[in-house]
XYZ file of C-alpha atoms in Angstrom:
596
model
C 195.089 103.276 62.765
C 194.064 98.957 63.281
C 191.378 97.687 62.186
C 189.839 97.184 65.623
C 189.428 101.289 66.209
C 187.451 100.928 63.117
C 183.500 102.389 64.855
C 180.893 100.073 62.339
C 177.843 100.846 65.276
C 173.703 101.136 63.832
C 172.499 104.570 64.908
C 168.935 104.917 65.152
C 169.432 108.354 64.755
C 170.528 107.713 61.154
C 167.977 105.289 59.607
C 166.319 108.448 58.523
C 169.316 108.113 55.988
C 169.828 104.124 55.620
C 169.041 103.278 52.237
C 169.262 99.780 51.174
C 170.221 98.148 47.711
C 166.889 98.429 46.179
C 165.666 101.773 47.450
C 168.028 104.029 45.894
C 166.823 107.473 44.444
C 166.904 108.427 41.059
C 170.862 109.472 41.025
C 171.845 107.016 43.452
C 170.174 104.517 40.771
C 172.154 106.125 38.184
C 175.749 105.065 39.506
C 175.085 101.904 41.547
C 173.925 100.150 38.123
C 175.943 98.469 35.159
C 174.154 99.933 32.415
C 172.004 102.685 31.721
C 169.349 102.983 28.682
C 169.763 105.068 26.693
C 166.763 106.934 24.498
C 166.573 105.861 21.068
C 163.805 108.401 19.994
C 166.099 110.734 18.188
C 169.653 110.538 16.817
C 172.515 113.193 18.040
C 175.776 113.869 18.279
C 178.239 114.251 20.313
C 177.087 116.243 23.465
C 173.756 116.905 21.581
C 176.258 118.530 18.694
C 174.420 117.566 15.876
C 177.868 117.448 13.659
C 179.390 115.499 15.887
C 177.398 112.756 15.137
C 180.176 110.994 13.543
C 184.661 111.987 13.685
C 183.998 113.937 10.412
C 181.480 116.557 11.880
C 184.971 117.964 13.815
C 186.000 119.245 10.519
C 182.010 120.839 10.189
C 182.759 122.158 13.496
C 185.787 123.582 12.929
C 184.870 125.890 10.054
C 182.496 126.929 11.464
C 184.312 128.199 13.909
C 186.612 129.174 11.487
C 184.087 131.060 9.954
C 182.460 133.081 12.892
C 185.795 134.034 14.137
C 186.448 135.805 11.348
C 183.846 138.266 10.937
C 184.599 138.395 14.816
C 187.528 139.116 14.405
C 186.396 141.583 11.558
C 183.637 143.678 13.920
C 185.625 143.638 16.462
C 188.964 146.065 14.585
C 186.330 148.796 13.282
C 183.422 149.516 15.738
C 184.355 151.990 17.729
C 185.344 151.741 21.226
C 183.119 150.553 23.886
C 181.113 147.989 25.487
C 180.014 146.008 22.516
C 184.141 145.085 21.832
C 184.504 143.150 25.165
C 181.376 141.231 24.249
C 182.791 140.548 20.465
C 186.442 139.632 22.016
C 184.210 136.823 23.934
C 181.877 136.005 21.330
C 184.940 135.134 19.520
C 186.540 133.302 23.127
C 182.707 131.354 23.080
C 183.114 130.601 19.381
C 186.562 129.064 19.759
C 186.948 127.188 22.893
C 182.840 125.806 22.834
C 184.502 123.615 19.924
C 188.178 122.886 21.177
C 187.387 122.583 24.260
C 184.721 119.730 23.713
C 187.559 118.249 21.011
C 190.645 118.821 23.757
C 188.334 116.102 26.425
C 187.321 113.818 23.209
C 191.365 113.813 21.716
C 191.928 111.375 25.616
C 188.771 110.240 26.398
C 186.416 109.023 23.190
C 186.848 105.267 22.532
C 186.998 105.246 18.568
C 190.619 106.291 17.698
C 189.049 107.991 14.395
C 186.629 110.144 16.771
C 190.139 110.605 19.011
C 192.444 111.307 15.763
C 190.245 114.211 14.387
C 189.002 115.926 17.987
C 193.261 116.362 18.022
C 193.260 117.432 14.845
C 190.738 120.018 14.856
C 192.383 120.808 19.058
C 195.827 121.583 16.451
C 193.261 124.038 13.815
C 192.354 126.138 16.443
C 194.902 126.669 19.454
C 197.490 128.200 16.275
C 194.172 130.232 15.112
C 194.392 131.380 19.025
C 198.063 131.901 19.458
C 197.633 133.781 15.535
C 195.849 136.165 17.125
C 197.525 136.141 20.567
C 199.477 137.816 18.309
C 197.135 140.526 16.292
C 198.147 143.728 16.442
C 195.009 145.595 14.935
C 192.960 142.427 17.009
C 195.303 144.240 20.552
C 195.012 147.464 19.439
C 191.170 147.741 19.528
C 191.235 146.413 23.174
C 193.769 149.517 23.356
C 191.634 152.184 22.086
C 189.269 151.147 24.788
C 191.235 150.524 27.331
C 193.352 153.994 26.276
C 189.607 155.979 26.801
C 188.859 157.479 30.106
C 185.643 158.317 29.012
C 184.116 155.270 27.514
C 186.281 153.215 30.308
C 183.769 155.344 33.160
C 180.795 153.613 31.628
C 181.714 150.313 31.376
C 180.806 148.547 34.268
C 183.909 146.547 36.482
C 183.339 143.041 35.269
C 183.171 144.845 31.395
C 186.441 146.825 32.829
C 188.542 143.182 34.680
C 187.284 140.744 31.123
C 188.530 143.715 29.119
C 191.990 143.480 31.318
C 192.641 140.458 31.387
C 192.222 140.075 27.455
C 195.002 142.492 27.046
C 196.949 140.333 29.692
C 196.949 138.070 27.113
C 198.506 139.703 24.657
C 201.212 140.484 26.524
C 202.016 137.321 27.791
C 202.240 135.656 24.249
C 204.944 138.612 23.344
C 202.145 141.294 21.477
C 205.191 144.082 21.917
C 207.897 141.976 19.962
C 208.172 142.985 16.301
C 207.286 140.738 13.502
C 209.860 138.744 13.005
C 209.648 137.746 17.429
C 206.202 137.289 17.125
C 206.158 134.385 14.641
C 208.421 132.614 16.532
C 206.447 133.225 19.675
C 203.218 131.682 17.565
C 205.714 128.947 16.162
C 206.538 128.087 19.524
C 203.398 128.487 21.050
C 202.273 125.676 18.861
C 205.296 123.650 18.487
C 204.245 123.272 22.329
C 200.307 121.852 21.489
C 202.116 118.891 20.316
C 205.032 118.214 22.715
C 201.604 118.359 25.479
C 199.765 115.851 23.797
C 202.966 113.526 22.663
C 204.004 113.323 26.339
C 199.884 113.224 27.903
C 199.925 110.372 25.739
C 203.063 108.916 26.674
C 202.457 109.145 29.760
C 199.529 107.428 31.018
C 200.116 103.884 28.586
C 200.626 101.140 30.993
C 204.142 99.031 31.186
C 203.615 94.792 31.766
C 206.268 93.077 32.858
C 207.118 89.120 33.660
C 204.513 88.104 36.039
C 207.640 86.278 37.966
C 209.423 89.159 38.282
C 206.789 90.901 41.194
C 206.041 88.895 44.907
C 203.065 86.362 44.223
C 201.416 88.418 47.235
C 200.919 90.924 45.551
C 200.475 90.777 41.715
C 196.637 90.104 42.192
C 196.505 94.228 43.672
C 197.435 94.373 39.582
C 196.152 93.461 36.128
C 197.016 89.860 34.920
C 197.214 88.284 31.136
C 198.509 85.770 30.370
C 202.803 85.759 32.780
C 201.929 89.163 31.959
C 201.643 91.990 34.857
C 199.850 94.945 33.418
C 200.316 98.071 35.698
C 198.901 101.080 34.066
C 198.486 103.702 37.157
C 200.569 104.307 40.913
C 198.033 102.856 42.957
C 199.298 105.627 45.355
C 196.098 105.120 47.387
C 197.084 101.007 48.603
C 198.276 101.129 51.702
C 200.275 98.381 51.183
C 204.063 99.973 50.567
C 205.028 97.230 48.414
C 201.990 97.439 45.890
C 202.667 101.006 45.572
C 206.189 100.950 45.330
C 205.682 98.537 42.418
C 203.934 100.276 40.853
C 205.977 103.671 40.743
C 209.055 101.996 39.360
C 206.971 99.919 36.664
C 204.493 102.810 35.808
C 207.047 105.013 35.587
C 209.953 102.994 34.047
C 212.232 105.463 31.808
C 211.180 105.975 28.642
C 213.916 107.672 26.669
C 211.389 108.884 23.377
C 209.093 110.390 26.085
C 212.304 111.832 28.279
C 213.440 113.335 25.080
C 209.860 114.967 24.751
C 209.958 116.205 28.052
C 213.468 117.901 27.677
C 212.225 119.468 24.005
C 209.249 120.289 26.481
C 210.824 121.910 29.062
C 213.619 124.092 26.616
C 210.556 125.340 24.337
C 208.387 126.294 27.738
C 211.891 128.176 28.281
C 212.781 129.426 25.149
C 209.385 131.499 24.678
C 209.074 132.120 28.668
C 212.561 134.325 27.710
C 211.910 135.487 24.439
C 207.750 137.108 25.981
C 209.869 138.642 28.864
C 209.631 136.258 32.240
C 212.988 134.918 33.218
C 211.342 131.672 33.240
C 208.084 129.787 32.504
C 207.200 129.175 35.967
C 207.297 133.514 35.945
C 205.126 133.010 33.110
C 202.469 130.939 34.572
C 201.993 132.297 37.681
C 202.099 135.809 37.007
C 197.878 136.862 37.317
C 197.550 133.954 40.287
C 196.998 135.044 43.443
C 200.721 133.397 44.694
C 201.920 135.668 42.126
C 205.638 134.639 41.828
C 207.150 130.626 42.459
C 209.513 131.538 45.105
C 205.901 131.609 47.106
C 204.792 128.223 45.937
C 207.764 126.747 47.094
C 207.453 128.210 50.441
C 204.051 127.554 51.321
C 204.446 123.807 49.750
C 207.652 123.501 52.077
C 206.596 122.026 55.736
C 204.481 119.184 55.301
C 207.719 116.176 54.681
C 207.943 116.493 58.475
C 205.160 114.884 59.160
C 204.943 112.266 56.683
C 208.139 111.443 58.412
C 206.870 110.674 61.066
C 203.250 108.844 59.989
C 205.897 106.722 58.052
C 208.032 105.790 61.090
C 204.291 105.132 62.478
C 203.702 102.643 59.874
C 207.002 100.747 61.306
C 208.035 99.172 58.049
C 211.866 97.936 57.254
C 212.426 101.009 55.507
C 211.347 104.711 57.606
C 212.862 107.090 54.880
C 209.976 108.600 52.673
C 209.948 107.402 49.385
C 208.915 109.433 46.292
C 205.725 106.905 45.921
C 204.982 107.266 49.356
C 203.953 111.069 49.143
C 200.930 110.894 47.957
C 199.276 108.301 50.506
C 200.958 109.698 53.571
C 199.382 113.312 52.369
C 195.958 111.997 52.439
C 197.402 109.253 56.105
C 198.386 112.637 56.922
C 194.740 114.864 56.646
C 192.362 111.887 58.088
C 194.400 109.449 60.041
C 193.362 106.425 58.174
C 196.715 104.181 58.489
C 196.795 99.791 57.617
C 192.757 99.254 57.706
C 191.910 97.007 54.456
C 189.794 98.515 52.245
C 187.776 95.655 52.001
C 186.223 96.393 55.701
C 185.337 100.356 54.696
C 184.588 100.520 50.946
C 181.203 98.337 50.988
C 179.553 101.981 53.286
C 180.785 104.199 50.111
C 179.440 102.570 47.236
C 179.752 105.569 44.169
C 176.069 105.653 44.744
C 175.449 106.774 48.040
C 178.513 108.901 47.886
C 176.530 110.548 45.171
C 173.101 110.902 47.357
C 175.255 112.123 49.470
C 176.873 115.367 47.461
C 172.940 115.381 46.222
C 171.877 115.708 49.928
C 174.363 118.308 50.921
C 173.917 120.950 47.831
C 170.870 121.247 48.782
C 171.321 121.419 52.673
C 173.792 124.220 51.312
C 172.763 125.715 48.018
C 169.219 124.589 47.493
C 170.477 122.090 44.577
C 170.357 119.019 43.018
C 171.093 116.770 40.785
C 168.352 115.078 38.072
C 169.765 111.871 36.291
C 168.543 112.600 32.962
C 168.065 110.075 30.175
C 171.278 110.564 27.107
C 170.732 110.090 23.439
C 172.050 107.845 21.112
C 174.699 109.205 20.274
C 175.349 111.520 22.428
C 178.321 109.822 24.975
C 181.308 108.807 24.117
C 180.498 105.700 25.943
C 178.174 103.517 27.780
C 178.866 103.987 31.309
C 178.787 107.679 31.473
C 176.536 109.396 33.349
C 174.272 112.929 32.748
C 173.172 114.337 35.195
C 170.871 118.397 35.416
C 172.017 120.555 38.175
C 168.671 122.492 38.956
C 168.434 124.907 41.604
C 164.775 124.568 43.549
C 163.694 128.311 42.614
C 166.169 129.836 39.479
C 165.319 125.954 37.667
C 167.729 124.132 35.696
C 171.656 125.582 35.852
C 173.996 123.196 33.875
C 174.800 119.801 32.548
C 177.713 117.625 34.092
C 179.063 114.326 32.568
C 180.435 111.805 34.590
C 182.780 109.381 33.222
C 183.587 108.164 36.385
C 184.350 104.449 35.755
C 187.767 102.891 34.266
C 187.825 100.838 31.078
C 191.213 100.293 28.423
C 192.452 103.246 26.580
C 191.328 105.722 29.130
C 193.690 108.080 30.882
C 194.064 106.938 34.362
C 193.383 111.051 35.741
C 190.906 113.050 38.102
C 189.785 115.826 36.240
C 186.944 118.714 35.108
C 187.077 119.305 31.273
C 185.132 122.851 30.570
C 182.545 122.471 27.748
C 180.832 124.757 27.307
C 181.651 127.751 29.824
C 178.651 129.832 31.323
C 178.095 132.965 29.251
C 174.862 135.639 28.307
C 173.858 135.260 25.054
C 172.805 138.142 22.754
C 169.408 136.904 22.602
C 169.374 137.616 26.688
C 169.157 133.840 26.936
C 171.723 132.490 29.480
C 173.955 129.781 27.864
C 174.253 127.455 30.037
C 177.107 125.270 31.251
C 178.052 121.722 30.712
C 180.939 119.564 32.144
C 182.512 116.694 32.239
C 184.227 114.982 35.453
C 186.860 112.004 34.792
C 187.809 110.341 37.551
C 188.894 106.017 37.822
C 187.366 104.247 39.823
C 186.106 100.559 39.514
C 183.357 99.723 37.623
C 179.865 98.331 38.801
C 179.813 94.615 38.599
C 176.271 91.938 38.515
C 175.148 93.236 42.041
C 177.796 94.789 43.695
C 177.949 98.863 42.925
C 180.884 100.613 42.671
C 182.764 100.283 45.784
C 185.156 103.646 46.927
C 187.845 104.091 48.884
C 188.342 106.943 51.223
C 191.486 108.768 48.343
C 188.942 107.977 45.751
C 185.597 110.053 47.695
C 187.889 112.456 48.514
C 188.731 112.923 44.777
C 185.149 112.554 43.971
C 184.383 115.430 46.079
C 187.168 117.381 45.032
C 186.093 116.733 41.063
C 182.538 117.904 42.267
C 184.062 121.228 43.562
C 184.846 122.244 40.120
C 182.066 121.685 38.118
C 179.576 122.995 40.467
C 182.253 126.003 40.884
C 181.277 126.145 36.477
C 177.428 125.138 37.481
C 176.863 128.034 39.820
C 179.000 130.456 38.394
C 176.202 133.378 36.823
C 179.072 136.025 34.845
C 177.610 137.613 31.768
C 180.900 136.972 29.785
C 182.339 132.835 29.369
C 186.236 134.249 29.609
C 185.844 134.159 32.879
C 183.323 131.669 34.692
C 183.348 129.368 36.931
C 187.040 127.961 36.665
C 187.988 130.196 33.774
C 189.455 132.151 36.504
C 193.347 132.177 38.277
C 194.686 128.717 38.879
C 196.106 128.677 42.467
C 192.431 130.408 42.918
C 190.270 127.308 41.140
C 191.275 124.771 43.351
C 189.294 126.880 46.291
C 185.977 125.590 46.065
C 187.112 121.652 45.366
C 189.872 121.974 48.180
C 186.611 122.716 50.400
C 185.008 119.897 49.087
C 187.222 117.908 50.489
C 186.373 118.593 54.615
C 183.340 117.953 53.385
C 184.172 114.346 52.791
C 185.516 113.547 55.503
C 182.900 115.501 58.631
C 181.391 112.815 60.307
C 177.906 114.676 59.831
C 177.749 114.745 56.745
C 179.101 111.469 56.266
C 176.668 110.152 58.595
C 174.265 111.155 56.462
C 175.072 108.647 52.768
C 178.023 106.390 54.435
C 176.074 103.362 55.097
C 176.793 99.696 53.680
C 175.001 99.478 49.747
C 173.831 95.631 51.562
C 171.953 96.096 54.594
C 171.861 99.793 55.045
C 173.710 99.822 58.442
C 175.756 103.283 58.996
C 179.854 102.883 59.112
C 181.326 105.645 61.541
C 185.351 105.616 61.985
C 186.709 107.253 64.125
C 189.717 108.791 62.072
C 186.656 111.214 61.368
C 185.170 111.451 64.454
C 188.311 113.108 64.963
C 187.721 116.315 62.677
C 183.969 116.477 63.454
C 184.465 120.080 64.421
C 187.168 121.582 62.669
C 185.512 123.235 59.633
C 181.764 123.472 59.554
C 178.789 125.492 60.928
C 176.294 123.615 62.261
C 174.698 122.148 59.662
C 171.897 124.478 60.406
C 173.617 127.272 59.576
C 175.566 125.959 56.704
C 172.010 127.246 54.156
C 172.573 131.203 54.847
C 176.622 129.837 55.125
C 176.192 128.923 51.605
C 174.578 130.894 50.431
C 177.229 133.669 50.894
C 180.024 131.508 49.854
C 178.233 131.808 46.299
C 177.536 135.225 46.505
C 180.820 136.152 47.444
C 182.752 133.636 46.077
C 181.387 131.072 42.980
C 179.565 133.343 41.376
C 182.563 136.003 40.340
C 184.501 132.424 38.265
C 187.381 134.906 37.708
C 184.971 138.614 36.669
C 187.200 139.528 40.019
C 189.616 139.465 41.348
C 190.595 136.452 43.246
C 192.095 138.156 46.873
C 189.001 140.513 46.809
C 186.400 137.078 46.702
C 188.879 135.825 49.794
C 188.183 138.957 51.164
C 184.898 139.413 50.793
C 184.003 136.197 52.335
C 186.787 135.851 55.066
C 185.769 139.366 55.869
C 189.098 139.715 56.027
C 193.024 140.546 53.825
C 194.610 137.283 54.067
C 198.502 137.506 53.420
C 200.872 134.618 52.200
C 201.345 133.892 55.799
C 197.724 133.145 56.007
C 198.194 130.707 54.163
C 200.575 128.458 55.070
C 199.125 128.402 58.459
C 196.828 127.244 56.876
C 198.008 124.375 54.936
C 200.247 123.357 58.569
C 197.423 123.384 60.157
C 194.967 121.381 57.268
C 198.242 118.745 57.050
C 198.736 118.257 61.417
C 196.594 115.850 62.619
C 196.874 117.078 66.720
C 196.125 120.183 65.924
C 192.906 121.252 66.060
C 191.338 125.216 65.478
C 187.628 126.349 65.488
C 184.824 126.044 63.940
C 184.604 128.707 61.236
């Protein structure tokens, strides 16, 4: 698609939605300004946890979690079988996860090395304990006593029975059936994997530098320049310039001997663990309990899009018509949006981060009766001043949880878009619901002066995708935190986020917020219009659809079999052929489908 095909027009019918840079709502303004004011009246720790006002606080939080775990293990092993057994297991899981999950995020995101190192030590300590508990024979026996007692099982509700089965599943894949020496070996392999994961992920995020003379002069400005060196800290996968993508791919992923050795050791360790506990491969172990079930189905479901990518590459009239490794992500996005060779400066001013957040706010209000509320964080609550805190509120149910938005690039921050659960939702022993807390991490350009963060379509899609994960956590209302929100099968966890990508490319949604950050002018792109009737019911019907979606899918987290949730939503039992056909339909820009 050429720039001339981009339709920019001022529409009186959409004037209601226009905003200038001076009329953002509180949510939009929070993301379109460079800095935010912190509440200085009360000193606090990270995420409001008092102990975490300094690195040493992780040791305190860890010791408290370990003491609580010891008490709960004793309770689970000595209490007669019943619902309290499952509740105790869930309390144990929650006690450890509230520390481990928070530390797992801080070890990669905090700019202070002392915090990162303290968090990493806590991750190792808690992770080691979890692996030991997963091979604790007495703890497992208490669960077997419950699951083997038909009279007691009959008194449990379906969610409690499923959570009990999931805890047993954790024991089984950890090797509880092995003799003592092999169980010890399984624990040792799992603990070793924790170290290898951290070493590999940390190393793979480091930027690579190269003499700037090596790069063609006309693409040097696309990267960070430090004197005579060009630093490349990511793949630049959404760049329309093929040479930029190629240079970033080859330099950022240039072979690192120590990292390759780490990867080899990691893969060998995974395989050894999988075969030790009785699986053909680590992939078979990882996919057990998912909707896909086996690696073969995954391969069959993802093997049909390459031909479409080759056809798209030919349209670009490049010197190399073959699809190269640095083309995959870009062409996949191009297939879905039918945008190609458009200068980002043409459309990015219409997608300021503040505008996108307002669009999401409006969308969730229309669909689910839920809105965002920007909150002033307290001193010490955040790990960086560019993080934004949102309360998620339902119009009748009240506060649902909190989302911390770590959206902007900064030195030493991983270049990855992901969702972290900091605290899962659950019904506490006092009858009060424990509100979920999550972090969304993106790598967006920060605001500068009077210019807000301006997004490419790929960035908009990623934002909607990650918000989909966050809202899965916010809208889950399970009794047990072990199955709340995204704590479900790994493939099903992607369903809400991928569905959000369709909203990111539907003109009826975009027309409500895709406006120039200075003029308020509306942006309507032909590549968006081509998808206008594919996925959504008319806006007037989305509230009903949204409520059904929440009730049938989001509310259950992992407390219900994924296929049953999909069946309840679609009113049919999906097959693997349905999934494959849907994937191909999504990738084929020439095929239209009727509205749902």
